[in-house]
mmCIF file of C-alpha atoms in Angstrom:
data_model
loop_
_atom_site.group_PDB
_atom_site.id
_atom_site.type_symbol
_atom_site.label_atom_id
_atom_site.label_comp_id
_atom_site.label_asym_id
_atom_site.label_seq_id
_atom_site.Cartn_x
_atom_site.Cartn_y
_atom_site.Cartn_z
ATOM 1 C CA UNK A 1 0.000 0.000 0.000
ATOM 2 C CA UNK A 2 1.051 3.434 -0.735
ATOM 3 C CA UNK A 3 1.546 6.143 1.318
ATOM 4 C CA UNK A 4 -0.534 8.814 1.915
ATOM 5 C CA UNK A 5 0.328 12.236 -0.172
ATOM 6 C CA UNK A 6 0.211 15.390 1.644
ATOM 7 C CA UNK A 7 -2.983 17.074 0.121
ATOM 8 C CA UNK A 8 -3.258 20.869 -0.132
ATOM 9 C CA UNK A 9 1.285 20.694 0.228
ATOM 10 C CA UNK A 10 1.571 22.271 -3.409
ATOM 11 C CA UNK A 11 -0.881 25.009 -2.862
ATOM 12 C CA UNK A 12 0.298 26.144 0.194
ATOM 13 C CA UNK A 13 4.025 26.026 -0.820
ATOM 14 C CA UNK A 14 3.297 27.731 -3.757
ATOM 15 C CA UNK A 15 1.767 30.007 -2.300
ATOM 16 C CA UNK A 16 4.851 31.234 0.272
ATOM 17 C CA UNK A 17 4.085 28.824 2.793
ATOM 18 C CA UNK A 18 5.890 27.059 4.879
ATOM 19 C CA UNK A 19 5.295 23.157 5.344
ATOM 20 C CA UNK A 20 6.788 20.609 7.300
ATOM 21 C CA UNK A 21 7.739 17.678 4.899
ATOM 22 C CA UNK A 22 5.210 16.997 2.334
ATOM 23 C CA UNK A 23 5.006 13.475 1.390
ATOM 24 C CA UNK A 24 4.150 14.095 -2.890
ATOM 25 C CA UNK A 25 4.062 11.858 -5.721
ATOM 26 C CA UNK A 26 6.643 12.064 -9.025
ATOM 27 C CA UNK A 27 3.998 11.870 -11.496
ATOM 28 C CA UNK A 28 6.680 12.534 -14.376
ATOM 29 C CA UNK A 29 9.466 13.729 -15.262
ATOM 30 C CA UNK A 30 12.165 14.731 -17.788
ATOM 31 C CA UNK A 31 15.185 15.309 -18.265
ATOM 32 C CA UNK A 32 16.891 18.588 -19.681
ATOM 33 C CA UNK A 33 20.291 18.169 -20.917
ATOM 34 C CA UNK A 34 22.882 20.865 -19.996
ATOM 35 C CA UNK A 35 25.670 22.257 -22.293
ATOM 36 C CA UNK A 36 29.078 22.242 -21.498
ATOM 37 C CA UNK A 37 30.222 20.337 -18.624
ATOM 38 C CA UNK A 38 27.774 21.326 -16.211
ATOM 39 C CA UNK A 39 25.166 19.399 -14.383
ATOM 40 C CA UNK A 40 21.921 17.966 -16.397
ATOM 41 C CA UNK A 41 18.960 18.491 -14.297
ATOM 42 C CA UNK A 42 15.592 16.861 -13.814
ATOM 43 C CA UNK A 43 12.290 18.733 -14.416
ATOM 44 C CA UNK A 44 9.433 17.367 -12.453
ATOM 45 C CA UNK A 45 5.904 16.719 -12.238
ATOM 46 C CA UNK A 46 4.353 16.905 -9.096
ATOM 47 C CA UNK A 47 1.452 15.836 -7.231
ATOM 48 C CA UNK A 48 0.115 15.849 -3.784
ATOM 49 C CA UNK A 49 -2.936 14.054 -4.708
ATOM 50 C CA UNK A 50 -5.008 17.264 -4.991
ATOM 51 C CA UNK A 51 -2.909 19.463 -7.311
ATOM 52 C CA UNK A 52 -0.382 18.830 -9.373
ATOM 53 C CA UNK A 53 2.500 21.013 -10.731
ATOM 54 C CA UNK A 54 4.797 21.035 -13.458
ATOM 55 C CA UNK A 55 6.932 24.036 -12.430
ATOM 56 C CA UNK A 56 9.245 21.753 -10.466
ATOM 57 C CA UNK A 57 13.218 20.637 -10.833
ATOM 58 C CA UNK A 58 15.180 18.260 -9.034
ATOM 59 C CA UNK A 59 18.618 19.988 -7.630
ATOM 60 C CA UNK A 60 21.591 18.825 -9.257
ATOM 61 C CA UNK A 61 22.983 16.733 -5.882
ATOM 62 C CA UNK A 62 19.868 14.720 -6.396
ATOM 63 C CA UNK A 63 20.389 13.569 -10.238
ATOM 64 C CA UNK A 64 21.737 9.802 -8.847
ATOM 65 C CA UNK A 65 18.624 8.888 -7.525
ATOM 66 C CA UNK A 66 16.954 9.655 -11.432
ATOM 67 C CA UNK A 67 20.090 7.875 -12.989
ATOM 68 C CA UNK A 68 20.579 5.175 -10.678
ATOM 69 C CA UNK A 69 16.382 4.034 -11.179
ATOM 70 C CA UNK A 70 15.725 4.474 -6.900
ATOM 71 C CA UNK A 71 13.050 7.170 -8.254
ATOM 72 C CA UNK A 72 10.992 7.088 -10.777
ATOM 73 C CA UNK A 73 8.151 8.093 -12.239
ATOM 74 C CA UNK A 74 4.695 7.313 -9.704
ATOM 75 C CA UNK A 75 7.321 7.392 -7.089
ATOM 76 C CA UNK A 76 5.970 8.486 -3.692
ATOM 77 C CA UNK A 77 8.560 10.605 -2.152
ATOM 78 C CA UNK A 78 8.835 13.233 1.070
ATOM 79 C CA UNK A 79 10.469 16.146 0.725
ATOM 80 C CA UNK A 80 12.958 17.649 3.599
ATOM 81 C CA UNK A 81 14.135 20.546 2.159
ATOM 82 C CA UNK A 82 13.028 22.719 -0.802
ATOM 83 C CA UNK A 83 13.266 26.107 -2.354
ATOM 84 C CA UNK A 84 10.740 27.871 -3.944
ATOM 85 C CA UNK A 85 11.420 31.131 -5.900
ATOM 86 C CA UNK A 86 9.312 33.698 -8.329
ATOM 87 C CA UNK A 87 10.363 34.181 -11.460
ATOM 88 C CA UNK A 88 8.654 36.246 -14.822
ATOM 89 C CA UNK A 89 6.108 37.597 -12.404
ATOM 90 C CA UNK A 90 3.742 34.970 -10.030
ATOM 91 C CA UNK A 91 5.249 31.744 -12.016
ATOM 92 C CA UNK A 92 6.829 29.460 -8.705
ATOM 93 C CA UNK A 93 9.308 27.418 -9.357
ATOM 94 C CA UNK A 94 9.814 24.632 -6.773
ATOM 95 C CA UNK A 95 12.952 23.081 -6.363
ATOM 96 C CA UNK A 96 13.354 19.897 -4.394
ATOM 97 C CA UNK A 97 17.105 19.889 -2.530
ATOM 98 C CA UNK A 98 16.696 16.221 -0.218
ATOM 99 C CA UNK A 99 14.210 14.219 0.010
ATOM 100 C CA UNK A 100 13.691 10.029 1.345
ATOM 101 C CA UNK A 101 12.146 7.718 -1.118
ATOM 102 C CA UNK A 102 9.093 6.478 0.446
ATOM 103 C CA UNK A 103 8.374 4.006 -2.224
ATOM 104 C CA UNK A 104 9.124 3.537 -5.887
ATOM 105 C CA UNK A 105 6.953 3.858 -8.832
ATOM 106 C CA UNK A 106 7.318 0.535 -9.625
ATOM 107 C CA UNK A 107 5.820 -0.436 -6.751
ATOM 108 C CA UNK A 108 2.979 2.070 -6.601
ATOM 109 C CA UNK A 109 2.277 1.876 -9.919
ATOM 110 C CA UNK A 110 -0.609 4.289 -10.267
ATOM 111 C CA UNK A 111 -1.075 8.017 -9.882
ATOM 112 C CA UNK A 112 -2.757 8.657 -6.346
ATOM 113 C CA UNK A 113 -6.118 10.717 -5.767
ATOM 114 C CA UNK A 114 -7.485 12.691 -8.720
ATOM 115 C CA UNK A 115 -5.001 15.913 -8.983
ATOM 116 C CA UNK A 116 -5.965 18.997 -10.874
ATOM 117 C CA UNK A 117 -3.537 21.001 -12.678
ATOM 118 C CA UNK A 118 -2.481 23.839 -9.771
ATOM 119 C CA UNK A 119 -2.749 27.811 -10.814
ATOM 120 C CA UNK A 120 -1.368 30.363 -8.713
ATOM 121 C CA UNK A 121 -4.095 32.803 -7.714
ATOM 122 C CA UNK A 122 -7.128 30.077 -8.065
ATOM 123 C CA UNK A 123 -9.712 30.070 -5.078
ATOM 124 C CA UNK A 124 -8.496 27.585 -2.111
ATOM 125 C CA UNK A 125 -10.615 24.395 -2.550
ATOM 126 C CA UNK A 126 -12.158 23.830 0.679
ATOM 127 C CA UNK A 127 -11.227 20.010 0.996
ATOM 128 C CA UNK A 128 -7.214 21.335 1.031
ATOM 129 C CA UNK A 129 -5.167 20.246 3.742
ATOM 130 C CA UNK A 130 -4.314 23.006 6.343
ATOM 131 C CA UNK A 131 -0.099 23.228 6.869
ATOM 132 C CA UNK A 132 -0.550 19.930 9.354
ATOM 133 C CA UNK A 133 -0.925 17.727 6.288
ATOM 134 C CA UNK A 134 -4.163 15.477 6.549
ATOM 135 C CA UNK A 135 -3.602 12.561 3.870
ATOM 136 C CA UNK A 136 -5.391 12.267 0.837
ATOM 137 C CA UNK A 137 -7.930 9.339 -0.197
ATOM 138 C CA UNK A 138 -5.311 6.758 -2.901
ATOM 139 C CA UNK A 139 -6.748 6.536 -6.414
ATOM 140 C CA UNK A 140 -6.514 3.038 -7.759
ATOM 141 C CA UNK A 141 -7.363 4.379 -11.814
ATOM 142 C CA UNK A 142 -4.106 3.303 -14.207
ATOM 143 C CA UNK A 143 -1.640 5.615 -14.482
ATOM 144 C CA UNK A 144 -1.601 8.070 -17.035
ATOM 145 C CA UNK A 145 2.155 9.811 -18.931
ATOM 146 C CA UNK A 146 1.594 13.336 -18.117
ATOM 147 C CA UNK A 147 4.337 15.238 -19.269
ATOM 148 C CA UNK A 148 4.927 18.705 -17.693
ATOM 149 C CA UNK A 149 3.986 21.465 -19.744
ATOM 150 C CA UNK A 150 6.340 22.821 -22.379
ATOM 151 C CA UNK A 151 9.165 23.579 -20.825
ATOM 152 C CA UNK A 152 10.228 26.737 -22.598
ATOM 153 C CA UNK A 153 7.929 28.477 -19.832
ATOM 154 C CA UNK A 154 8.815 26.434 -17.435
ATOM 155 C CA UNK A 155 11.379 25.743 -14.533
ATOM 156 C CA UNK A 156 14.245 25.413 -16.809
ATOM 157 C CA UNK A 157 13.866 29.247 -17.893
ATOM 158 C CA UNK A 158 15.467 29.976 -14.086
ATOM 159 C CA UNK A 159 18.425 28.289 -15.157
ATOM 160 C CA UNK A 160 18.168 29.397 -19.066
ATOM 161 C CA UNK A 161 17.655 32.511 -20.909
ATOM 162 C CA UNK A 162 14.579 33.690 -19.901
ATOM 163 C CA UNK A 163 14.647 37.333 -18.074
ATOM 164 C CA UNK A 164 13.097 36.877 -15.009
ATOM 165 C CA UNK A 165 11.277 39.546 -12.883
ATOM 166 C CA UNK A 166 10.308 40.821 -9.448
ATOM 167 C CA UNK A 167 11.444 37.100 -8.101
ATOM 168 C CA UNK A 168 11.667 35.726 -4.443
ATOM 169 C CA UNK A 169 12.375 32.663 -2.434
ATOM 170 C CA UNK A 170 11.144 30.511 0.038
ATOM 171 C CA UNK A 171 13.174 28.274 1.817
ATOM 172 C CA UNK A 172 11.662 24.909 4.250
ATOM 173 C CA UNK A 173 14.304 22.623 5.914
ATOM 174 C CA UNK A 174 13.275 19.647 8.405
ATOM 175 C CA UNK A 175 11.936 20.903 11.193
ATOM 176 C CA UNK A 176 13.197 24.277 11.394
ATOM 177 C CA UNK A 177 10.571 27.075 12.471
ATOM 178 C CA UNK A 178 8.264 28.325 9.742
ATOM 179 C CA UNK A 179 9.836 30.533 7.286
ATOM 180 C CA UNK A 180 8.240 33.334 8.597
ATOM 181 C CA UNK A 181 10.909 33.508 11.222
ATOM 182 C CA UNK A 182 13.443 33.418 8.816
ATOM 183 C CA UNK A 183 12.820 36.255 7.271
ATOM 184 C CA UNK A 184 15.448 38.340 6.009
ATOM 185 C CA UNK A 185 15.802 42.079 6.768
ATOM 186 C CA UNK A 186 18.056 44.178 3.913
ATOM 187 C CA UNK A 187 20.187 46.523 6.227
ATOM 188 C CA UNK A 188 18.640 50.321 5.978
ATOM 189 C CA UNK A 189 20.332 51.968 3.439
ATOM 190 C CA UNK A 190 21.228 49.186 1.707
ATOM 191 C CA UNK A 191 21.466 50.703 -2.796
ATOM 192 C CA UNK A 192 18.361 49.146 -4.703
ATOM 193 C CA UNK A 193 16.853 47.001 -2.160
ATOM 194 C CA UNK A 194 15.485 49.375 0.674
ATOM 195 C CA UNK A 195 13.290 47.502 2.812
ATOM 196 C CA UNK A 196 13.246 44.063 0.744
ATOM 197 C CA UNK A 197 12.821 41.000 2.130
ATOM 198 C CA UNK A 198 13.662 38.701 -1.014
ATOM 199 C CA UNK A 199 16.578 36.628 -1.486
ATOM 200 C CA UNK A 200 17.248 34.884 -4.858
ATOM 201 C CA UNK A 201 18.723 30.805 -5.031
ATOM 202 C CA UNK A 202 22.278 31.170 -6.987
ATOM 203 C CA UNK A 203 20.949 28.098 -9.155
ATOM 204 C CA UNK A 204 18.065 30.867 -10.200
ATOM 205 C CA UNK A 205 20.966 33.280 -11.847
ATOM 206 C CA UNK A 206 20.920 34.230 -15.050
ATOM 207 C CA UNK A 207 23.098 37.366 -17.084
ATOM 208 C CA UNK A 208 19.374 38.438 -17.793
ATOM 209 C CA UNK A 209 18.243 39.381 -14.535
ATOM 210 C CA UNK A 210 18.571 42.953 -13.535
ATOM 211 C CA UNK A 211 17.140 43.316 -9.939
ATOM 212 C CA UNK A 212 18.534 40.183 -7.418
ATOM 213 C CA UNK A 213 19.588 39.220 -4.069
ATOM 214 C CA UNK A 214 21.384 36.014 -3.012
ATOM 215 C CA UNK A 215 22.501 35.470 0.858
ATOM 216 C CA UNK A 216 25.802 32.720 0.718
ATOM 217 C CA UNK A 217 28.258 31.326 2.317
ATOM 218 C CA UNK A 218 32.065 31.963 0.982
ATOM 219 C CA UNK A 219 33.366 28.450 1.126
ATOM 220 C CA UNK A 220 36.530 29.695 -0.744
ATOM 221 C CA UNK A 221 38.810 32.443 -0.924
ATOM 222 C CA UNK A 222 41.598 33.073 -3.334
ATOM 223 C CA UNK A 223 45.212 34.976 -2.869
ATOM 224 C CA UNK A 224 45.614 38.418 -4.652
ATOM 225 C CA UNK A 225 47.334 37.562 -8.387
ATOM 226 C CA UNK A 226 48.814 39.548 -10.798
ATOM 227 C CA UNK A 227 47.022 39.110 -14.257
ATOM 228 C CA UNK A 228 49.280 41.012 -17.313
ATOM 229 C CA UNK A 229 48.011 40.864 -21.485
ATOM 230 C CA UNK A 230 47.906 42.838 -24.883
ATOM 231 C CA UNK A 231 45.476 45.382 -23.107
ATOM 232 C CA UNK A 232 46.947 45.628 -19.430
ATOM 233 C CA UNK A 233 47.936 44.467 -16.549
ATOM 234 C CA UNK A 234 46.310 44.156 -12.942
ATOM 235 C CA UNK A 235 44.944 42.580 -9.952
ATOM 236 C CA UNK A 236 42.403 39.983 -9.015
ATOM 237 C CA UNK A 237 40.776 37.606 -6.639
ATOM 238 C CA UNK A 238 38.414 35.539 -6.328
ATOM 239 C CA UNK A 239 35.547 33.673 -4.012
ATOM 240 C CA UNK A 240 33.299 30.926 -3.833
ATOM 241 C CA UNK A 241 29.955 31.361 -2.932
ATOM 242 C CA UNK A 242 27.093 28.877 -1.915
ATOM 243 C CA UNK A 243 23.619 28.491 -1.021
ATOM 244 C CA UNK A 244 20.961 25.602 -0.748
ATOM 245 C CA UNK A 245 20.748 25.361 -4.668
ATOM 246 C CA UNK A 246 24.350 25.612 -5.674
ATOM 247 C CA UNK A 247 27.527 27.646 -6.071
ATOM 248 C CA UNK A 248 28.866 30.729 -7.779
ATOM 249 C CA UNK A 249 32.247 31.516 -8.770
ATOM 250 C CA UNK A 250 32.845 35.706 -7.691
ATOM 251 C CA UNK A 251 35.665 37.529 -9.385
ATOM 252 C CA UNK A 252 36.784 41.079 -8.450
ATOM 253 C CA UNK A 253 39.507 43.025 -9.991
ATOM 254 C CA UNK A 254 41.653 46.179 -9.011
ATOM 255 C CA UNK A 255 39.655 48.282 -7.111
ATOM 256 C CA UNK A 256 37.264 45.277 -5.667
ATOM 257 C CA UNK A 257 39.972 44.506 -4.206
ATOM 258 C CA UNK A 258 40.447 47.292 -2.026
ATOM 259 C CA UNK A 259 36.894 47.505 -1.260
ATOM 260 C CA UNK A 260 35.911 43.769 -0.411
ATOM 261 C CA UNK A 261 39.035 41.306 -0.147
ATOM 262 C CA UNK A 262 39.250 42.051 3.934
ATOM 263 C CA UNK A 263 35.547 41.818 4.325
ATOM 264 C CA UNK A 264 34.867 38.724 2.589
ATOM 265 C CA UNK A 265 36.168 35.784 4.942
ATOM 266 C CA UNK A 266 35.720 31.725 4.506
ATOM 267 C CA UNK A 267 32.623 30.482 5.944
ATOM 268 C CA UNK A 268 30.852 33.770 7.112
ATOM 269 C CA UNK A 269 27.442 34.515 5.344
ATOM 270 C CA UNK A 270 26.830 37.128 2.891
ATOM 271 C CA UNK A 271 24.288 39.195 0.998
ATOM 272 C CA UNK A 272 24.944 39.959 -2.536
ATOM 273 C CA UNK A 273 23.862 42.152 -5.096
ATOM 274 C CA UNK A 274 24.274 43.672 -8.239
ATOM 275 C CA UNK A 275 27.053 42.136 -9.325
ATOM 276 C CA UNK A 276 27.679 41.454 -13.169
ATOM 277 C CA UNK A 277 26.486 37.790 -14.398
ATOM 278 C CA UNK A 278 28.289 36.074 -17.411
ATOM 279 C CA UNK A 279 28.705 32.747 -18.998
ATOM 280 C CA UNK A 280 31.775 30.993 -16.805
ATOM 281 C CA UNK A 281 35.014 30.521 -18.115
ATOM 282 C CA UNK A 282 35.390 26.825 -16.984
ATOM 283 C CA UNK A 283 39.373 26.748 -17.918
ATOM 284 C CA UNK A 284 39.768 29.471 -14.842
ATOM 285 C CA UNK A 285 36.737 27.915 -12.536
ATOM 286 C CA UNK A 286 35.746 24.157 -11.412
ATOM 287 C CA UNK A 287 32.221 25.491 -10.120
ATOM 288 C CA UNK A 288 29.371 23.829 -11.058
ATOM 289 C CA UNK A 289 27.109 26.803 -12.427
ATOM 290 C CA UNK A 290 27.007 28.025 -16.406
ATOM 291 C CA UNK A 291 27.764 31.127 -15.319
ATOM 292 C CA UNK A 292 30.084 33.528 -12.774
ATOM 293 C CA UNK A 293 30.079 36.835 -11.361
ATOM 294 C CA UNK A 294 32.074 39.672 -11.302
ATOM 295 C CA UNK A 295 32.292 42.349 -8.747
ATOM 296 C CA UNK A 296 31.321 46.348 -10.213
ATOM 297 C CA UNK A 297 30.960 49.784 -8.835
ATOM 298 C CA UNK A 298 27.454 48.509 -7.913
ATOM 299 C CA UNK A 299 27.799 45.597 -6.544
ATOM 300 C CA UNK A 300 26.515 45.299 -2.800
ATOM 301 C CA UNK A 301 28.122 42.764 0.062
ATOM 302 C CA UNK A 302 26.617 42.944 3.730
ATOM 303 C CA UNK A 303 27.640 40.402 6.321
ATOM 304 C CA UNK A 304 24.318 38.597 7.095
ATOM 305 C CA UNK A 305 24.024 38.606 10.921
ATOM 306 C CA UNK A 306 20.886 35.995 10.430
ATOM 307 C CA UNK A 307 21.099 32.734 12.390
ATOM 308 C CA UNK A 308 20.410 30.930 9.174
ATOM 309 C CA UNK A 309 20.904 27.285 8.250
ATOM 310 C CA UNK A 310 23.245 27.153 5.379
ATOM 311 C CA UNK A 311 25.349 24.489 3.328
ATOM 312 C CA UNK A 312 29.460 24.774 4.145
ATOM 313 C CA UNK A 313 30.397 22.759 1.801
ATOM 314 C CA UNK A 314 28.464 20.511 -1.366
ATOM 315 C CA UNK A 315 29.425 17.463 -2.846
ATOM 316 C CA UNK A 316 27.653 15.545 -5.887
ATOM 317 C CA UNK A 317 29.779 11.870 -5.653
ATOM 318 C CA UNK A 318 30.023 9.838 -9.000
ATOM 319 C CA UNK A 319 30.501 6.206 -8.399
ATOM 320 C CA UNK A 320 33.495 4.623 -10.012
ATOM 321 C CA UNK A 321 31.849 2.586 -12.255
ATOM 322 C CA UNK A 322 30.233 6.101 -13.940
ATOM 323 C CA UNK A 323 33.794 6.947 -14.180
ATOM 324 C CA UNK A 324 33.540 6.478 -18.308
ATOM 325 C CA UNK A 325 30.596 8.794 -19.087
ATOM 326 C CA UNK A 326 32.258 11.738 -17.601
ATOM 327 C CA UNK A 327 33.557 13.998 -19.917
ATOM 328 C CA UNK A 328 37.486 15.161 -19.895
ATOM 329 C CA UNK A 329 38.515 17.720 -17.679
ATOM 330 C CA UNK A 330 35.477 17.526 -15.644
ATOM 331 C CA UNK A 331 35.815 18.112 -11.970
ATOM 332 C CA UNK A 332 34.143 15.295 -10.159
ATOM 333 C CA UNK A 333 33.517 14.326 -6.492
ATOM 334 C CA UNK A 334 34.773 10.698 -5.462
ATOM 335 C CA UNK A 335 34.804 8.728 -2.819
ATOM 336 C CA UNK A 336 36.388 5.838 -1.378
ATOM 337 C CA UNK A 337 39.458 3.954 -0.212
ATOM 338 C CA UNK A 338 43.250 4.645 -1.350
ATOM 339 C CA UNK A 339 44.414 1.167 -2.084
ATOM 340 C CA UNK A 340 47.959 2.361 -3.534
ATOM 341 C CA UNK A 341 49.824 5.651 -3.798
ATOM 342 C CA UNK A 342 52.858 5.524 -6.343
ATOM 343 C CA UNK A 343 55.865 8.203 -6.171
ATOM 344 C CA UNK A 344 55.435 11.618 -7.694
ATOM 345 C CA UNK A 345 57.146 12.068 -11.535
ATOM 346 C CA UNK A 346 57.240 13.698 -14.357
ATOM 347 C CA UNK A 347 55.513 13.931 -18.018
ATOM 348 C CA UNK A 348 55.756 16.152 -20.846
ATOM 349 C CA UNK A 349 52.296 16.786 -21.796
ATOM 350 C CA UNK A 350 50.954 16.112 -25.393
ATOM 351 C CA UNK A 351 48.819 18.924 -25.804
ATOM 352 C CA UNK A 352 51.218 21.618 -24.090
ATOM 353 C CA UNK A 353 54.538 20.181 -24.501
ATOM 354 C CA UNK A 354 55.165 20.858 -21.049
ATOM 355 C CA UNK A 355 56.379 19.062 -18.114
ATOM 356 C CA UNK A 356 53.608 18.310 -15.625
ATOM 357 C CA UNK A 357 53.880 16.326 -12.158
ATOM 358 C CA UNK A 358 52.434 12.875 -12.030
ATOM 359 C CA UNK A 359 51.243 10.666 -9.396
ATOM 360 C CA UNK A 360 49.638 7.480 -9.462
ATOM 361 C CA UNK A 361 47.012 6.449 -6.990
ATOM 362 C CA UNK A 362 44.861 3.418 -6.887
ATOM 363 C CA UNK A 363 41.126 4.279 -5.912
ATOM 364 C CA UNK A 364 38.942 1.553 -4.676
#
């Protein structure tokens, strides 16, 4: 027997709420291939047995569970942590960061209760689940292949080219208080954001946003290098930062140096704004995001002095067996045992002609 979906959990998160893991059902979902070397990611659709909702991606960190078959599609699943941002005006996207598989698709094999397609702004149906989460009856009718909704309007526009406006976030982990109480306060004064309380997810970036607001952790810091070609020479450094979707590679040259290389220190938490998005240079950065940011004239950093829970670190481990289907020169996350560790030589390299260091190790 299946378990019981949350009923009323999409409407209410949707709708700013907070909820205390909602148990919802992967009615479909679909896979959107990323260029370059980043991440592909999973767009999902959604239902707590009520409503169901297309605007929905799996985060990156979760892509195993999709390749490796433990979810799949009629998979009953409760989510422990999400993020829910605005984007082109009242669209939500939801993104799912952890969640337990409560049982697989296979198993369940048909779509539970009788959901309707969910609109932001419809009238509350009155048989919706308050935040406690009352269960929803099971439906035993087959299973039918929705596929969310074209997905040039959907989700995959936060991550795309799609300009997004007026956008905001809400973020639910465990048991944490409501997200009410986590509300973030922008410091008075504080250049294009007086009195805002929205923060933006980095994984919601795009070089077509104008007006946005992320609060992250610097996980890494750089030294201060020398740079020198055909049209100058100067200074730079540069930071990592991260949130509960992802991370960001920062760069800031010359004079950002002088005005934020002593405030920005490893592991304190940050706002950030107005900094200049472009597509990453992946021969200078091993972050996982298409694109980077570069510290302006305009660009805002406030320590946040929030007790907020945030990510110090973020790993996304490929098994060794998956080894093959990485491409070259990807930056990858393993884990294991070092069975053998052979002395450290050199190679002239093919490509550069150069001699490079060399080591051998045997992972198991």
């Amino acid at each position: 027997m299946a378990p019981d979906l949350t009923s009323g959990a999409i409407e209410a998160i949707v709708g700013g709420n907070s909820f205390d893991r909602p148990v919802l059902q992967i009615i479909s979902s679909k896979k959107i291939t990323a260029a370059g070397s980043s991440a592909d990611r999973y767009r999902l659709l959604l239902s707590d047995g009520l409503h169901s909702y297309s605007h929905a991606m799996l985060a990156t960190q979760l892509n195993n569970l999709m390749e490796s078959g433990e979810m799949d599609n009629l998979a009953v699943v409760q989510v422990d942590k999400y993020l829910c941002n605005t984007i082109q005006g009242d669209r939500r996207v939801l993104i799912l960061l952890d969640l337990n598989v409560l049982a697989k698709g296979s198993d369940v094999g048909v779509r539970l209760g009788n959901p309707q397609q969910f609109k932001p702004g419809e009238v509350r149906n009155e048989n919706a689940a308050q935040p406690n989460g009352q269960p929803v009856a099971q439906a035993q009718s087959p299973a039918k292949k929705d596929q969310p909704s074209n997905t040039s309007n959907g989700p995959t526009s936060a991550y795309n080219s799609r300009p997004p406006q007026n956008t905001g976030s809400n973020f639910r982990q465990g048991n944490n208080p409501p997200a009410s109480n986590y509300s973030i306060k922008a410091a008075p004064g504080t250049p294009g954001t007086p009195g805002s309380t929205r923060v933006h997810s980095i994984a919601s970036l795009t070089p077509y946003q104008n007006r946005w607001r992320i609060r992250a952790r610097v996980t890494q810091k750089s030294g201060i290098r020398t740079w020198s070609n055909s049209r100058g020479e100067g200074r730079l450094f540069s930071v990592n930062f991260l949130d509960e979707s992802g991370e960001i590679r920062a760069t800031g040259f010359n004079e950002a140096i002088d005005k934020y290389y002593d405030m920005l220190e490893v592991n304190k938490v940050y706002f950030v704004s107005r900094g200049t998005l472009k597509t990453a240079n992946k021969q200078y950065s091993n972050v996982n995001n298409d694109y980077e940011m570069t510290f302006n004239n305009d660009t805002t950093v406030e320590l946040c002095t929030d007790d907020v829970d945030l990510p110090t670190v973020k790993f996304e481990f490929v098994k060794i067996n998956e080894l093959e289907s990485k491409a070259p020169g990807n930056n990858i996350d393993l884990i294991g045992v070092i069975r053998s560790c052979g002395e450290v030589g050199t190679v002239i390299s093919k490509a550069s002609q150069k001699e490079i260091t060399k080591r051998e190790v045997q992972f198991v």
